[in-house]
PDB file of C-alpha atoms in Angstrom:
ATOM      1  CA  MET A   1      73.904 117.044 118.150  1.00  0.00           C
ATOM      2  CA  THR A   2      75.957 118.775 120.825  1.00  0.00           C
ATOM      3  CA  ASP A   3      79.674 119.011 120.164  1.00  0.00           C
ATOM      4  CA  MET A   4      80.567 121.512 122.883  1.00  0.00           C
ATOM      5  CA  PHE A   5      81.169 120.239 126.415  1.00  0.00           C
ATOM      6  CA  ASP A   6      81.893 122.299 129.519  1.00  0.00           C
ATOM      7  CA  ARG A   7      85.155 121.125 131.116  1.00  0.00           C
ATOM      8  CA  ARG A   8      83.914 121.550 134.689  1.00  0.00           C
ATOM      9  CA  SER A   9      80.689 119.617 134.098  1.00  0.00           C
ATOM     10  CA  ILE A  10      82.588 116.825 132.320  1.00  0.00           C
ATOM     11  CA  LEU A  11      85.008 116.339 135.206  1.00  0.00           C
ATOM     12  CA  GLY A  12      82.211 116.652 137.733  1.00  0.00           C
ATOM     13  CA  ALA A  13      80.274 113.866 136.067  1.00  0.00           C
ATOM     14  CA  GLY A  14      83.318 111.592 136.014  1.00  0.00           C
ATOM     15  CA  ALA A  15      84.420 112.303 139.578  1.00  0.00           C
ATOM     16  CA  GLY A  16      81.530 110.405 141.125  1.00  0.00           C
ATOM     17  CA  LEU A  17      82.194 107.221 139.184  1.00  0.00           C
ATOM     18  CA  VAL A  18      84.071 104.233 140.504  1.00  0.00           C
ATOM     19  CA  THR A  19      87.435 103.397 139.008  1.00  0.00           C
ATOM     20  CA  GLY A  20      87.384 101.017 136.040  1.00  0.00           C
ATOM     21  CA  LEU A  21      84.499  99.408 134.233  1.00  0.00           C
ATOM     22  CA  THR A  22      83.031  97.206 136.968  1.00  0.00           C
ATOM     23  CA  GLY A  23      80.911  99.916 138.587  1.00  0.00           C
ATOM     24  CA  LEU A  24      78.496 100.370 135.690  1.00  0.00           C
ATOM     25  CA  PRO A  25      74.834  99.652 136.355  1.00  0.00           C
ATOM     26  CA  ALA A  26      73.475  96.569 134.638  1.00  0.00           C
ATOM     27  CA  LEU A  27      71.558  97.064 131.420  1.00  0.00           C
ATOM     28  CA  GLU A  28      67.901  97.551 132.129  1.00  0.00           C
ATOM     29  CA  ILE A  29      67.807  94.863 134.845  1.00  0.00           C
ATOM     30  CA  GLY A  30      64.262  94.319 136.047  1.00  0.00           C
ATOM     31  CA  THR A  31      62.766  96.234 133.148  1.00  0.00           C
ATOM     32  CA  PRO A  32      60.104  94.219 131.296  1.00  0.00           C
ATOM     33  CA  VAL A  33      60.964  93.499 127.689  1.00  0.00           C
ATOM     34  CA  SER A  34      58.073  94.408 125.418  1.00  0.00           C
ATOM     35  CA  ALA A  35      59.531  93.002 122.204  1.00  0.00           C
ATOM     36  CA  GLN A  36      62.258  90.657 121.035  1.00  0.00           C
ATOM     37  CA  GLU A  37      64.289  90.630 117.834  1.00  0.00           C
ATOM     38  CA  PRO A  38      65.999  87.221 117.753  1.00  0.00           C
ATOM     39  CA  LEU A  39      69.523  87.313 116.371  1.00  0.00           C
ATOM     40  CA  ASP A  40      69.689  85.426 113.078  1.00  0.00           C
ATOM     41  CA  LEU A  41      73.271  84.992 111.923  1.00  0.00           C
ATOM     42  CA  THR A  42      72.045  84.031 108.436  1.00  0.00           C
ATOM     43  CA  ASP A  43      70.177  87.340 108.022  1.00  0.00           C
ATOM     44  CA  PRO A  44      72.357  90.333 107.019  1.00  0.00           C
ATOM     45  CA  VAL A  45      69.821  92.839 108.378  1.00  0.00           C
ATOM     46  CA  SER A  46      69.663  91.111 111.765  1.00  0.00           C
ATOM     47  CA  LYS A  47      73.469  91.081 111.985  1.00  0.00           C
ATOM     48  CA  MET A  48      73.688  94.729 110.926  1.00  0.00           C
ATOM     49  CA  ARG A  49      71.280  95.819 113.664  1.00  0.00           C
ATOM     50  CA  ALA A  50      73.146  93.829 116.307  1.00  0.00           C
ATOM     51  CA  SER A  51      76.493  95.191 115.141  1.00  0.00           C
ATOM     52  CA  ILE A  52      75.252  98.786 115.271  1.00  0.00           C
ATOM     53  CA  LYS A  53      73.851  98.232 118.763  1.00  0.00           C
ATOM     54  CA  MET A  54      77.320  97.074 119.845  1.00  0.00           C
ATOM     55  CA  ARG A  55      79.418  99.729 118.125  1.00  0.00           C
ATOM     56  CA  GLY A  56      77.004 102.645 118.059  1.00  0.00           C
ATOM     57  CA  THR A  57      73.266 103.159 118.161  1.00  0.00           C
ATOM     58  CA  LEU A  58      70.173 102.586 116.062  1.00  0.00           C
ATOM     59  CA  GLU A  59      68.732 105.832 117.423  1.00  0.00           C
ATOM     60  CA  ASP A  60      68.957 108.737 115.015  1.00  0.00           C
ATOM     61  CA  GLY A  61      70.936 111.799 116.084  1.00  0.00           C
ATOM     62  CA  MET A  62      72.796 110.247 119.024  1.00  0.00           C
ATOM     63  CA  THR A  63      76.486 110.533 119.928  1.00  0.00           C
ATOM     64  CA  MET A  64      78.289 107.484 121.324  1.00  0.00           C
ATOM     65  CA  HIS A  65      81.557 107.185 123.248  1.00  0.00           C
ATOM     66  CA  ARG A  66      84.098 104.353 123.401  1.00  0.00           C
ATOM     67  CA  VAL A  67      87.188 104.407 125.610  1.00  0.00           C
ATOM     68  CA  SER A  68      90.003 101.853 125.474  1.00  0.00           C
ATOM     69  CA  ARG A  69      93.185 101.386 127.480  1.00  0.00           C
ATOM     70  CA  GLY A  70      96.179  99.898 125.692  1.00  0.00           C
ATOM     71  CA  TRP A  71      99.761  98.774 126.278  1.00  0.00           C
ATOM     72  CA  VAL A  72     102.306  99.323 123.529  1.00  0.00           C
ATOM     73  CA  TYR A  73     105.459  97.251 122.943  1.00  0.00           C
ATOM     74  CA  GLY A  74     108.184  97.741 120.399  1.00  0.00           C
ATOM     75  CA  TYR A  75     109.540  94.893 118.279  1.00  0.00           C
ATOM     76  CA  ASP A  76     113.064  95.348 116.952  1.00  0.00           C
ATOM     77  CA  ALA A  77     113.476  92.969 114.018  1.00  0.00           C
ATOM     78  CA  GLY A  78     117.252  93.269 113.940  1.00  0.00           C
ATOM     79  CA  SER A  79     117.737  91.910 117.462  1.00  0.00           C
ATOM     80  CA  ASP A  80     114.449  89.939 117.515  1.00  0.00           C
ATOM     81  CA  THR A  81     113.556  91.745 120.752  1.00  0.00           C
ATOM     82  CA  PHE A  82     110.337  93.037 122.305  1.00  0.00           C
ATOM     83  CA  ALA A  83     110.412  95.912 124.810  1.00  0.00           C
ATOM     84  CA  PRO A  84     107.623  97.659 126.738  1.00  0.00           C
ATOM     85  CA  PHE A  85     107.181 101.183 125.387  1.00  0.00           C
ATOM     86  CA  TYR A  86     104.227 103.054 126.897  1.00  0.00           C
ATOM     87  CA  SER A  87     100.483 102.868 127.449  1.00  0.00           C
ATOM     88  CA  MET A  88      97.733 104.843 125.761  1.00  0.00           C
ATOM     89  CA  ILE A  89      94.141 105.947 126.114  1.00  0.00           C
ATOM     90  CA  ASN A  90      92.012 105.733 122.981  1.00  0.00           C
ATOM     91  CA  TYR A  91      88.846 107.834 122.853  1.00  0.00           C
ATOM     92  CA  ASN A  92      86.405 107.282 119.986  1.00  0.00           C
ATOM     93  CA  VAL A  93      83.352 109.512 119.398  1.00  0.00           C
ATOM     94  CA  THR A  94      80.742 108.670 116.779  1.00  0.00           C
ATOM     95  CA  GLN A  95      77.711 110.747 115.739  1.00  0.00           C
ATOM     96  CA  TRP A  96      74.958 108.553 114.275  1.00  0.00           C
ATOM     97  CA  GLU A  97      72.195 109.144 111.747  1.00  0.00           C
ATOM     98  CA  GLN A  98      69.617 106.771 110.284  1.00  0.00           C
ATOM     99  CA  LEU A  99      68.918 107.298 106.595  1.00  0.00           C
ATOM    100  CA  ASP A 100      66.371 104.483 106.243  1.00  0.00           C
ATOM    101  CA  ASP A 101      65.571 101.073 107.757  1.00  0.00           C
ATOM    102  CA  THR A 102      68.746  99.474 106.429  1.00  0.00           C
ATOM    103  CA  THR A 103      71.153 102.413 106.064  1.00  0.00           C
ATOM    104  CA  HIS A 104      72.918 104.183 108.911  1.00  0.00           C
ATOM    105  CA  THR A 105      75.807 106.615 108.837  1.00  0.00           C
ATOM    106  CA  TYR A 106      78.185 107.902 111.457  1.00  0.00           C
ATOM    107  CA  ARG A 107      80.874 110.539 111.687  1.00  0.00           C
ATOM    108  CA  MET A 108      83.895 109.434 113.719  1.00  0.00           C
ATOM    109  CA  TYR A 109      86.541 111.327 115.689  1.00  0.00           C
ATOM    110  CA  GLU A 110      89.343 109.539 117.565  1.00  0.00           C
ATOM    111  CA  CYS A 111      92.460 110.227 119.582  1.00  0.00           C
ATOM    112  CA  ALA A 112      95.260 108.278 121.267  1.00  0.00           C
ATOM    113  CA  LEU A 113      96.874 109.906 124.293  1.00  0.00           C
ATOM    114  CA  TYR A 114     100.140 108.270 125.345  1.00  0.00           C
ATOM    115  CA  THR A 115     100.827 107.620 129.037  1.00  0.00           C
ATOM    116  CA  LYS A 116     103.663 106.104 131.030  1.00  0.00           C
ATOM    117  CA  PHE A 117     103.635 102.315 130.801  1.00  0.00           C
ATOM    118  CA  ASP A 118     100.786 100.926 132.918  1.00  0.00           C
ATOM    119  CA  LYS A 119     100.138 104.294 134.587  1.00  0.00           C
ATOM    120  CA  TRP A 120      97.525 107.054 134.417  1.00  0.00           C
ATOM    121  CA  GLU A 121     100.159 109.728 133.770  1.00  0.00           C
ATOM    122  CA  LYS A 122     100.783 111.555 130.508  1.00  0.00           C
ATOM    123  CA  LEU A 123     103.979 110.578 128.720  1.00  0.00           C
ATOM    124  CA  GLU A 124     105.905 113.836 128.329  1.00  0.00           C
ATOM    125  CA  THR A 125     109.119 112.302 126.939  1.00  0.00           C
ATOM    126  CA  PHE A 126     110.086 108.778 125.913  1.00  0.00           C
ATOM    127  CA  GLU A 127     113.533 107.200 126.110  1.00  0.00           C
ATOM    128  CA  ASN A 128     113.627 104.852 123.150  1.00  0.00           C
ATOM    129  CA  PRO A 129     115.265 101.595 124.300  1.00  0.00           C
ATOM    130  CA  PHE A 130     116.307 100.665 120.761  1.00  0.00           C
ATOM    131  CA  THR A 131     117.940 103.947 119.729  1.00  0.00           C
ATOM    132  CA  GLY A 132     118.884 105.445 123.093  1.00  0.00           C
ATOM    133  CA  ASP A 133     117.332 108.766 122.050  1.00  0.00           C
ATOM    134  CA  THR A 134     114.845 110.734 124.148  1.00  0.00           C
ATOM    135  CA  VAL A 135     111.916 111.842 121.992  1.00  0.00           C
ATOM    136  CA  GLU A 136     108.749 113.860 122.425  1.00  0.00           C
ATOM    137  CA  PRO A 137     105.473 111.912 121.945  1.00  0.00           C
ATOM    138  CA  MET A 138     102.703 113.381 119.828  1.00  0.00           C
ATOM    139  CA  THR A 139      99.019 112.772 120.507  1.00  0.00           C
ATOM    140  CA  TYR A 140      97.234 110.934 117.699  1.00  0.00           C
ATOM    141  CA  LEU A 141      94.117 112.645 116.314  1.00  0.00           C
ATOM    142  CA  ILE A 142      92.046 111.565 113.335  1.00  0.00           C
ATOM    143  CA  GLY A 143      88.729 112.634 111.884  1.00  0.00           C
ATOM    144  CA  PRO A 144      86.146 113.406 110.986  1.00  0.00           C
ATOM    145  CA  ILE A 145      85.681 110.188 109.036  1.00  0.00           C
ATOM    146  CA  ASP A 146      82.275 109.424 107.541  1.00  0.00           C
ATOM    147  CA  VAL A 147      81.130 105.802 107.417  1.00  0.00           C
ATOM    148  CA  THR A 148      78.011 104.264 105.888  1.00  0.00           C
ATOM    149  CA  VAL A 149      76.661 101.015 107.344  1.00  0.00           C
ATOM    150  CA  THR A 150      74.331  98.704 105.398  1.00  0.00           C
ATOM    151  CA  PRO A 151      73.563  94.968 105.531  1.00  0.00           C
ATOM    152  CA  GLU A 152      76.362  94.524 102.985  1.00  0.00           C
ATOM    153  CA  GLY A 153      78.969  95.997 105.359  1.00  0.00           C
ATOM    154  CA  SER A 154      80.713  99.308 106.108  1.00  0.00           C
ATOM    155  CA  ASP A 155      81.994 101.839 103.591  1.00  0.00           C
ATOM    156  CA  THR A 156      84.704 104.049 105.109  1.00  0.00           C
ATOM    157  CA  GLY A 157      85.861 107.395 103.798  1.00  0.00           C
ATOM    158  CA  PRO A 158      89.221 107.990 102.098  1.00  0.00           C
ATOM    159  CA  GLU A 159      90.812 109.397 105.274  1.00  0.00           C
ATOM    160  CA  ALA A 160      90.381 106.104 107.163  1.00  0.00           C
ATOM    161  CA  THR A 161      93.628 104.216 107.752  1.00  0.00           C
ATOM    162  CA  ILE A 162      91.736 101.130 108.938  1.00  0.00           C
ATOM    163  CA  LYS A 163      89.579  99.244 106.448  1.00  0.00           C
ATOM    164  CA  PRO A 164      87.557  96.836 108.621  1.00  0.00           C
ATOM    165  CA  VAL A 165      86.535  93.404 107.348  1.00  0.00           C
ATOM    166  CA  SER A 166      84.015  91.476 109.452  1.00  0.00           C
ATOM    167  CA  MET A 167      84.832  87.875 110.317  1.00  0.00           C
ATOM    168  CA  ASP A 168      82.658  84.959 111.396  1.00  0.00           C
ATOM    169  CA  TRP A 169      80.536  85.672 114.484  1.00  0.00           C
ATOM    170  CA  THR A 170      80.360  83.337 117.482  1.00  0.00           C
ATOM    171  CA  VAL A 171      77.560  82.968 120.045  1.00  0.00           C
ATOM    172  CA  MET A 172      78.937  81.324 123.181  1.00  0.00           C
ATOM    173  CA  GLY A 173      77.970  81.422 126.833  1.00  0.00           C
ATOM    174  CA  GLY A 174      75.155  83.891 126.242  1.00  0.00           C
ATOM    175  CA  THR A 175      77.585  86.351 124.646  1.00  0.00           C
ATOM    176  CA  VAL A 176      77.848  87.439 121.011  1.00  0.00           C
ATOM    177  CA  TRP A 177      81.455  87.778 119.833  1.00  0.00           C
ATOM    178  CA  VAL A 178      82.126  89.861 116.717  1.00  0.00           C
ATOM    179  CA  PRO A 179      85.735  89.835 115.400  1.00  0.00           C
ATOM    180  CA  VAL A 180      86.888  92.421 112.873  1.00  0.00           C
ATOM    181  CA  GLN A 181      90.252  92.479 111.119  1.00  0.00           C
ATOM    182  CA  SER A 182      91.987  95.078 108.997  1.00  0.00           C
ATOM    183  CA  GLU A 183      95.125  94.860 106.870  1.00  0.00           C
ATOM    184  CA  PHE A 184      96.070  98.054 105.139  1.00  0.00           C
ATOM    185  CA  SER A 185      99.199  99.633 103.682  1.00  0.00           C
ATOM    186  CA  PHE A 186      99.823 102.959 101.988  1.00  0.00           C
ATOM    187  CA  PRO A 187     102.750 105.138 100.882  1.00  0.00           C
ATOM    188  CA  ASN A 188     104.359 106.774 103.894  1.00  0.00           C
ATOM    189  CA  PRO A 189     103.618 110.536 103.959  1.00  0.00           C
ATOM    190  CA  ILE A 190     106.724 110.876 106.148  1.00  0.00           C
ATOM    191  CA  SER A 191     109.115 110.014 103.338  1.00  0.00           C
ATOM    192  CA  PRO A 192     112.671 108.759 104.040  1.00  0.00           C
ATOM    193  CA  GLU A 193     114.064 111.353 101.633  1.00  0.00           C
ATOM    194  CA  LYS A 194     112.640 114.379 103.475  1.00  0.00           C
ATOM    195  CA  TRP A 195     112.392 112.877 106.973  1.00  0.00           C
ATOM    196  CA  PRO A 196     115.385 110.488 107.259  1.00  0.00           C
ATOM    197  CA  LYS A 197     115.282 110.217 111.076  1.00  0.00           C
ATOM    198  CA  GLU A 198     111.492 110.244 111.517  1.00  0.00           C
ATOM    199  CA  SER A 199     110.457 108.016 108.617  1.00  0.00           C
ATOM    200  CA  SER A 200     109.841 104.319 109.189  1.00  0.00           C
ATOM    201  CA  GLY A 201     110.365 103.620 105.482  1.00  0.00           C
ATOM    202  CA  PRO A 202     108.534 104.056 102.198  1.00  0.00           C
ATOM    203  CA  THR A 203     105.369 102.189 103.268  1.00  0.00           C
ATOM    204  CA  VAL A 204     103.106 102.304 106.312  1.00  0.00           C
ATOM    205  CA  LYS A 205     101.565  98.957 107.280  1.00  0.00           C
ATOM    206  CA  TRP A 206      98.659  98.571 109.658  1.00  0.00           C
ATOM    207  CA  HIS A 207      97.414  95.168 110.826  1.00  0.00           C
ATOM    208  CA  SER A 208      94.643  95.221 113.403  1.00  0.00           C
ATOM    209  CA  PHE A 209      92.256  92.824 115.082  1.00  0.00           C
ATOM    210  CA  ILE A 210      89.398  93.959 117.308  1.00  0.00           C
ATOM    211  CA  LEU A 211      86.780  91.866 119.074  1.00  0.00           C
ATOM    212  CA  PHE A 212      83.438  93.286 120.203  1.00  0.00           C
ATOM    213  CA  GLN A 213      81.270  91.392 122.682  1.00  0.00           C
ATOM    214  CA  ALA A 214      77.858  91.981 124.239  1.00  0.00           C
ATOM    215  CA  PRO A 215      75.152  89.885 125.955  1.00  0.00           C
ATOM    216  CA  GLN A 216      72.854  88.163 123.481  1.00  0.00           C
ATOM    217  CA  THR A 217      69.801  89.053 125.605  1.00  0.00           C
ATOM    218  CA  ASP A 218      70.605  92.769 125.280  1.00  0.00           C
ATOM    219  CA  LEU A 219      71.105  92.571 121.531  1.00  0.00           C
ATOM    220  CA  GLU A 220      67.802  90.719 121.129  1.00  0.00           C
ATOM    221  CA  ASN A 221      65.907  93.223 123.281  1.00  0.00           C
ATOM    222  CA  ALA A 222      64.025  95.320 120.722  1.00  0.00           C
ATOM    223  CA  ASP A 223      63.467  98.045 123.324  1.00  0.00           C
ATOM    224  CA  LEU A 224      67.206  98.775 123.424  1.00  0.00           C
ATOM    225  CA  ARG A 225      68.602 100.895 120.607  1.00  0.00           C
ATOM    226  CA  SER A 226      72.163 100.643 121.913  1.00  0.00           C
ATOM    227  CA  VAL A 227      73.968  98.393 124.391  1.00  0.00           C
ATOM    228  CA  ARG A 228      77.173  98.593 126.365  1.00  0.00           C
ATOM    229  CA  ALA A 229      79.771  96.459 124.633  1.00  0.00           C
ATOM    230  CA  LEU A 230      83.294  95.412 125.501  1.00  0.00           C
ATOM    231  CA  ASN A 231      86.116  95.428 123.006  1.00  0.00           C
ATOM    232  CA  HIS A 232      89.565  93.826 122.920  1.00  0.00           C
ATOM    233  CA  TYR A 233      92.156  94.670 120.295  1.00  0.00           C
ATOM    234  CA  GLN A 234      95.646  94.038 118.989  1.00  0.00           C
ATOM    235  CA  GLU A 235      97.469  96.121 116.390  1.00  0.00           C
ATOM    236  CA  ASN A 236     100.822  95.777 114.628  1.00  0.00           C
ATOM    237  CA  VAL A 237     101.691  99.170 113.156  1.00  0.00           C
ATOM    238  CA  THR A 238     104.726 100.665 111.436  1.00  0.00           C
ATOM    239  CA  TRP A 239     106.727 102.920 113.781  1.00  0.00           C
ATOM    240  CA  ALA A 240     105.141 106.311 114.504  1.00  0.00           C
ATOM    241  CA  PRO A 241     107.284 109.160 113.123  1.00  0.00           C
ATOM    242  CA  TRP A 242     107.824 110.763 116.549  1.00  0.00           C
ATOM    243  CA  LEU A 243     109.720 107.609 117.642  1.00  0.00           C
ATOM    244  CA  GLU A 244     112.487 108.670 115.209  1.00  0.00           C
ATOM    245  CA  MET A 245     113.414 105.138 114.131  1.00  0.00           C
ATOM    246  CA  ALA A 246     115.193 106.170 110.903  1.00  0.00           C
ATOM    247  CA  GLY A 247     113.843 103.172 108.968  1.00  0.00           C
ATOM    248  CA  ARG A 248     114.817 100.617 111.629  1.00  0.00           C
ATOM    249  CA  PRO A 249     113.109  97.260 110.857  1.00  0.00           C
ATOM    250  CA  GLY A 250     110.304  96.458 113.281  1.00  0.00           C
ATOM    251  CA  PHE A 251     106.932  97.727 114.451  1.00  0.00           C
ATOM    252  CA  SER A 252     104.781  98.738 117.422  1.00  0.00           C
ATOM    253  CA  LEU A 253     102.523  96.078 118.941  1.00  0.00           C
ATOM    254  CA  SER A 254      99.472  97.344 120.852  1.00  0.00           C
ATOM    255  CA  ARG A 255      97.149  95.292 123.051  1.00  0.00           C
ATOM    256  CA  GLY A 256      94.181  96.660 124.911  1.00  0.00           C
ATOM    257  CA  PHE A 257      90.555  96.581 125.941  1.00  0.00           C
ATOM    258  CA  GLY A 258      87.714  99.023 126.339  1.00  0.00           C
ATOM    259  CA  MET A 259      84.002  99.669 126.410  1.00  0.00           C
ATOM    260  CA  LYS A 260      81.395 101.514 124.416  1.00  0.00           C
ATOM    261  CA  PHE A 261      79.314 103.476 126.883  1.00  0.00           C
ATOM    262  CA  LEU A 262      75.729 104.659 126.680  1.00  0.00           C
ATOM    263  CA  SER A 263      76.726 108.212 127.640  1.00  0.00           C
ATOM    264  CA  MET A 264      79.859 110.264 128.230  1.00  0.00           C
ATOM    265  CA  GLU A 265      78.970 110.496 131.936  1.00  0.00           C
ATOM    266  CA  GLU A 266      79.898 106.806 132.315  1.00  0.00           C
ATOM    267  CA  ILE A 267      83.550 107.310 131.360  1.00  0.00           C
ATOM    268  CA  PRO A 268      85.770 106.591 134.410  1.00  0.00           C
ATOM    269  CA  PRO A 269      87.511 109.619 135.956  1.00  0.00           C
ATOM    270  CA  GLU A 270      91.133 108.609 135.240  1.00  0.00           C
ATOM    271  CA  PRO A 271      90.902 108.565 131.431  1.00  0.00           C
ATOM    272  CA  LEU A 272      88.298 111.335 131.329  1.00  0.00           C
ATOM    273  CA  GLY A 273      90.436 113.748 133.338  1.00  0.00           C
ATOM    274  CA  LEU A 274      93.516 113.124 131.197  1.00  0.00           C
ATOM    275  CA  LEU A 275      91.563 113.482 127.972  1.00  0.00           C
ATOM    276  CA  VAL A 276      89.887 116.726 129.008  1.00  0.00           C
ATOM    277  CA  GLU A 277      93.202 118.222 130.122  1.00  0.00           C
ATOM    278  CA  HIS A 278      95.430 117.089 127.276  1.00  0.00           C
ATOM    279  CA  VAL A 279      93.114 116.543 124.281  1.00  0.00           C
ATOM    280  CA  PRO A 280      90.513 119.330 124.576  1.00  0.00           C
ATOM    281  CA  ALA A 281      89.808 119.171 120.834  1.00  0.00           C
ATOM    282  CA  MET A 282      87.879 115.928 121.426  1.00  0.00           C
ATOM    283  CA  PHE A 283      85.375 117.929 123.490  1.00  0.00           C
ATOM    284  CA  ASP A 284      85.066 120.755 120.971  1.00  0.00           C
ATOM    285  CA  LEU A 285      84.368 118.929 117.731  1.00  0.00           C
ATOM    286  CA  ASN A 286      83.100 122.097 116.077  1.00  0.00           C
ATOM    287  CA  SER A 287      86.700 123.327 116.116  1.00  0.00           C
ATOM    288  CA  TRP A 288      87.707 120.634 113.603  1.00  0.00           C
ATOM    289  CA  THR A 289      87.450 122.871 110.550  1.00  0.00           C
ATOM    290  CA  SER A 290      89.415 120.380 108.446  1.00  0.00           C
ATOM    291  CA  VAL A 291      90.159 116.674 108.431  1.00  0.00           C
ATOM    292  CA  ARG A 292      92.941 115.718 110.826  1.00  0.00           C
ATOM    293  CA  ASN A 293      95.319 112.774 110.878  1.00  0.00           C
ATOM    294  CA  ASN A 294      98.528 112.021 112.742  1.00  0.00           C
ATOM    295  CA  TYR A 295     100.836 112.296 109.712  1.00  0.00           C
ATOM    296  CA  ARG A 296      99.488 115.664 108.628  1.00  0.00           C
ATOM    297  CA  ASP A 297      99.645 117.000 112.179  1.00  0.00           C
ATOM    298  CA  PHE A 298     103.213 115.727 112.555  1.00  0.00           C
ATOM    299  CA  MET A 299     104.447 117.431 109.397  1.00  0.00           C
ATOM    300  CA  THR A 300     102.807 120.674 110.495  1.00  0.00           C
ATOM    301  CA  ALA A 301     104.226 120.605 114.025  1.00  0.00           C
ATOM    302  CA  ARG A 302     107.745 119.198 113.495  1.00  0.00           C
ATOM    303  CA  GLU A 303     110.816 119.789 111.334  1.00  0.00           C
ATOM    304  CA  PRO A 304     113.057 117.052 109.857  1.00  0.00           C
ATOM    305  CA  LYS A 305     116.096 116.111 111.931  1.00  0.00           C
ATOM    306  CA  PRO A 306     119.414 114.910 110.543  1.00  0.00           C
ATOM    307  CA  VAL A 307     120.345 111.272 111.095  1.00  0.00           C
TER     308      VAL A 307
END
């Protein structure tokens, strides 16, 4: 697998694309289908194959790319108030391997780059409407995380903050809808004792819901090892430490959508350009000599502030 990407060639590939997701060519339109694999929602193997086609690939040794755009709001529990915070670009890279007919693994890397609310412009500083303080955002990076996928479900590594649980699938209007939820809490590495201004409290809570969707005809086409798939998500997450909430009751609410592409060249130029410029580590995965996560990076880069 190739981890190293040339910055000029990446931007050149993205520059010729139309803005947004509507300019993508249709999946194999006009191409004769030589074999079908009907989706059987009662068969765990059939569901596993369809799920992997949506989220990754059945083809051994391939790297897949998913880009999402999100809008983040803050909820202040004390005043029972929501406020728009900022937007973000999520970029997810997965490297896939097939161990046998019913076992696949992937290694995942992910980032979240914060932008001004509803704009394609990096957020350099953020004026917190609840505290009145101006703070410096910090790009979220996590990985590598190794995941094993079998008909019984997914087994995520210890570094994963999201523990996905599949929900009931729906086939409607020729589209397969796959919802996944995750509820997870863990002791806050940014402790209130050491980080009184940055800590959100003793426990981090993460509640997420993501919905994948893809055409049923594509998933049942045995000639396709991977398909383009849309995703929609919502997450309620304990305050990030760089928001400097000093234990203030509340959370961040994120809503967004995205797409898993068949190649990196399909990523639209706006997110691709920002990612290449501001998160170069995502295009040099060999440089990740150790596991990264946002809490560890924060404690390395910042010093505690007094309240």
